[in-house]
Amino acid sequence: MALVPCISVKDTAVSISFYKKVGFDVDSSTAGPGDDLHMLLFQGDFCGMIYGNTDLKKWLPVLADTPIGFAGMFYLAVNDIENVHEHIAQHAEIIKPMTTDNNGQREFYFRDPDGYIIGINDKAVLEASELGKYAS
């Protein structure tokens, strides 16, 4: 399994609603009784988890004084980037418009309700580029 983020959120109901609006699927079936933990999937692939901040602090007490958010971003490679961009733009703040980097990769960035930044890039271009060795 790839390195998978588990992000702390203020209100999982708000986050679940947001992520569903921008095209993710949410699976809460693996959570134990009383766990506020939810799996995120995009285009059928598992890509992360959201965890209610209160429950996360109980699970890992070392995080008790850690604020929600971080300095950085997550990346998600998708099929059909144009349609994904159009859909997400209707439901989320696009903080950096579609650009093309020096590897020919098209990408854009949006922000979720807790301030996390997600960069979306074109899976086919990624796999065909020199960076493709990191794509799977």
Short mmCIF file of C-alpha atoms in Angstrom, two decimals:
data_model
loop_
_atom_site.label_atom_id
_atom_site.label_comp_id
_atom_site.label_asym_id
_atom_site.label_seq_id
_atom_site.Cartn_x
_atom_site.Cartn_y
_atom_site.Cartn_z
CA MET A 1 0.00 0.00 0.00
CA ALA A 2 1.18 3.51 -0.77
CA LEU A 3 1.63 6.11 1.93
CA VAL A 4 -1.94 7.15 2.72
CA PRO A 5 -2.95 10.35 4.51
CA CYS A 6 -5.31 10.27 7.45
CA ILE A 7 -6.39 13.85 8.01
CA SER A 8 -7.87 15.27 11.16
CA VAL A 9 -11.09 17.22 10.59
CA LYS A 10 -13.34 19.36 12.79
CA ASP A 11 -16.63 17.87 11.63
CA THR A 12 -16.69 14.62 9.68
CA ALA A 13 -20.27 15.21 8.48
CA VAL A 14 -19.15 18.48 6.85
CA SER A 15 -16.06 16.80 5.38
CA ILE A 16 -18.00 13.79 4.09
CA SER A 17 -20.54 16.07 2.43
CA PHE A 18 -17.77 18.16 0.87
CA TYR A 19 -15.76 15.22 -0.44
CA LYS A 20 -18.88 13.58 -1.90
CA LYS A 21 -19.77 16.85 -3.67
CA VAL A 22 -16.35 17.05 -5.31
CA GLY A 23 -16.55 13.43 -6.54
CA PHE A 24 -15.12 11.18 -3.84
CA ASP A 25 -16.83 8.12 -2.43
CA VAL A 26 -16.79 7.65 1.34
CA ASP A 27 -16.81 4.25 3.04
CA SER A 28 -17.43 4.23 6.77
CA SER A 29 -17.98 0.48 7.08
CA THR A 30 -14.53 -0.33 8.48
CA ALA A 31 -14.85 1.93 11.53
CA GLY A 32 -15.25 0.26 14.88
CA PRO A 33 -18.10 1.15 17.21
CA GLY A 34 -17.85 4.81 18.12
CA ASP A 35 -14.98 5.50 15.68
CA ASP A 36 -15.34 8.64 13.60
CA LEU A 37 -13.07 7.30 10.84
CA HIS A 38 -13.98 7.21 7.14
CA MET A 39 -12.18 5.93 4.02
CA LEU A 40 -11.93 8.18 0.95
CA LEU A 41 -11.96 6.70 -2.55
CA PHE A 42 -11.64 8.44 -5.89
CA GLN A 43 -12.45 6.79 -9.21
CA GLY A 44 -12.58 3.48 -7.32
CA ASP A 45 -9.14 3.79 -5.70
CA PHE A 46 -8.55 4.14 -1.95
CA CYS A 47 -6.68 7.41 -1.42
CA GLY A 48 -7.04 8.57 2.17
CA MET A 49 -8.96 8.75 5.41
CA ILE A 50 -10.72 11.43 7.41
CA TYR A 51 -10.79 11.18 11.17
CA GLY A 52 -12.82 13.31 13.57
CA ASN A 53 -10.32 15.42 15.51
CA THR A 54 -11.76 14.48 18.91
CA ASP A 55 -11.51 10.75 18.17
CA LEU A 56 -8.07 11.06 16.61
CA LYS A 57 -6.74 12.69 19.78
CA LYS A 58 -8.07 9.73 21.78
CA TRP A 59 -6.49 7.26 19.33
CA LEU A 60 -3.11 9.04 19.31
CA PRO A 61 -2.86 11.22 22.43
CA VAL A 62 0.47 12.62 21.21
CA LEU A 63 -1.64 14.69 18.76
CA ALA A 64 -3.76 16.27 21.52
CA ASP A 65 -2.18 19.71 21.15
CA THR A 66 -1.65 19.56 17.38
CA PRO A 67 -3.87 21.92 15.38
CA ILE A 68 -5.86 20.73 12.39
CA GLY A 69 -4.03 21.29 9.09
CA PHE A 70 -0.44 21.29 7.96
CA ALA A 71 1.95 23.06 5.59
CA GLY A 72 1.98 21.07 2.38
CA MET A 73 -0.39 19.43 -0.06
CA PHE A 74 -1.64 16.04 -1.17
CA TYR A 75 -1.67 14.90 -4.79
CA LEU A 76 -4.28 12.79 -6.53
CA ALA A 77 -3.83 11.47 -10.08
CA VAL A 78 -7.14 11.20 -11.93
CA ASN A 79 -8.56 10.12 -15.26
CA ASP A 80 -10.31 12.82 -17.32
CA ILE A 81 -8.81 15.83 -15.56
CA GLU A 82 -10.93 18.32 -17.51
CA ASN A 83 -14.23 16.90 -16.23
CA VAL A 84 -12.82 16.45 -12.71
CA HIS A 85 -11.71 20.11 -12.72
CA GLU A 86 -15.09 21.30 -13.97
CA HIS A 87 -16.92 19.31 -11.29
CA ILE A 88 -14.66 20.27 -8.38
CA ALA A 89 -14.69 23.95 -9.38
CA GLN A 90 -18.46 23.97 -8.83
CA HIS A 91 -18.08 22.84 -5.21
CA ALA A 92 -14.67 23.94 -3.93
CA GLU A 93 -12.28 26.87 -3.87
CA ILE A 94 -9.74 26.42 -6.67
CA ILE A 95 -6.64 28.00 -5.18
CA LYS A 96 -4.38 27.48 -8.21
CA PRO A 97 -5.87 27.15 -11.69
CA MET A 98 -4.95 24.48 -14.20
CA THR A 99 -1.29 24.82 -15.18
CA THR A 100 1.26 22.63 -16.93
CA ASP A 101 4.57 21.91 -15.18
CA ASN A 102 7.99 21.27 -16.74
CA ASN A 103 7.17 17.54 -17.10
CA GLY A 104 4.05 18.28 -19.15
CA GLN A 105 1.82 17.46 -16.19
CA ARG A 106 -1.44 19.37 -16.00
CA GLU A 107 -2.57 20.09 -12.48
CA PHE A 108 -4.77 22.30 -10.34
CA TYR A 109 -5.25 22.72 -6.60
CA PHE A 110 -8.28 23.08 -4.34
CA ARG A 111 -8.86 23.54 -0.61
CA ASP A 112 -11.13 21.44 1.63
CA PRO A 113 -13.20 22.80 4.56
CA ASP A 114 -10.35 22.23 7.06
CA GLY A 115 -7.74 23.98 4.91
CA TYR A 116 -6.04 20.91 3.42
CA ILE A 117 -4.75 21.46 -0.11
CA ILE A 118 -5.23 18.78 -2.75
CA GLY A 119 -3.41 18.92 -6.07
CA ILE A 120 -5.11 17.07 -8.92
CA ASN A 121 -3.02 15.87 -11.83
CA ASP A 122 -3.59 13.91 -15.03
CA LYS A 123 -2.97 10.20 -14.40
CA ALA A 124 -2.27 9.31 -18.06
CA VAL A 125 0.29 12.12 -18.45
CA LEU A 126 1.90 11.16 -15.14
CA GLU A 127 2.21 7.50 -16.13
CA ALA A 128 3.69 8.41 -19.55
CA SER A 129 6.25 10.85 -18.13
CA GLU A 130 9.63 10.25 -16.50
CA LEU A 131 7.73 10.41 -13.22
CA GLY A 132 5.65 7.40 -14.28
CA LYS A 133 7.93 5.08 -12.34
CA TYR A 134 6.43 6.66 -9.19
CA ALA A 135 2.81 6.44 -10.37
CA SER A 136 1.93 2.93 -9.27
#
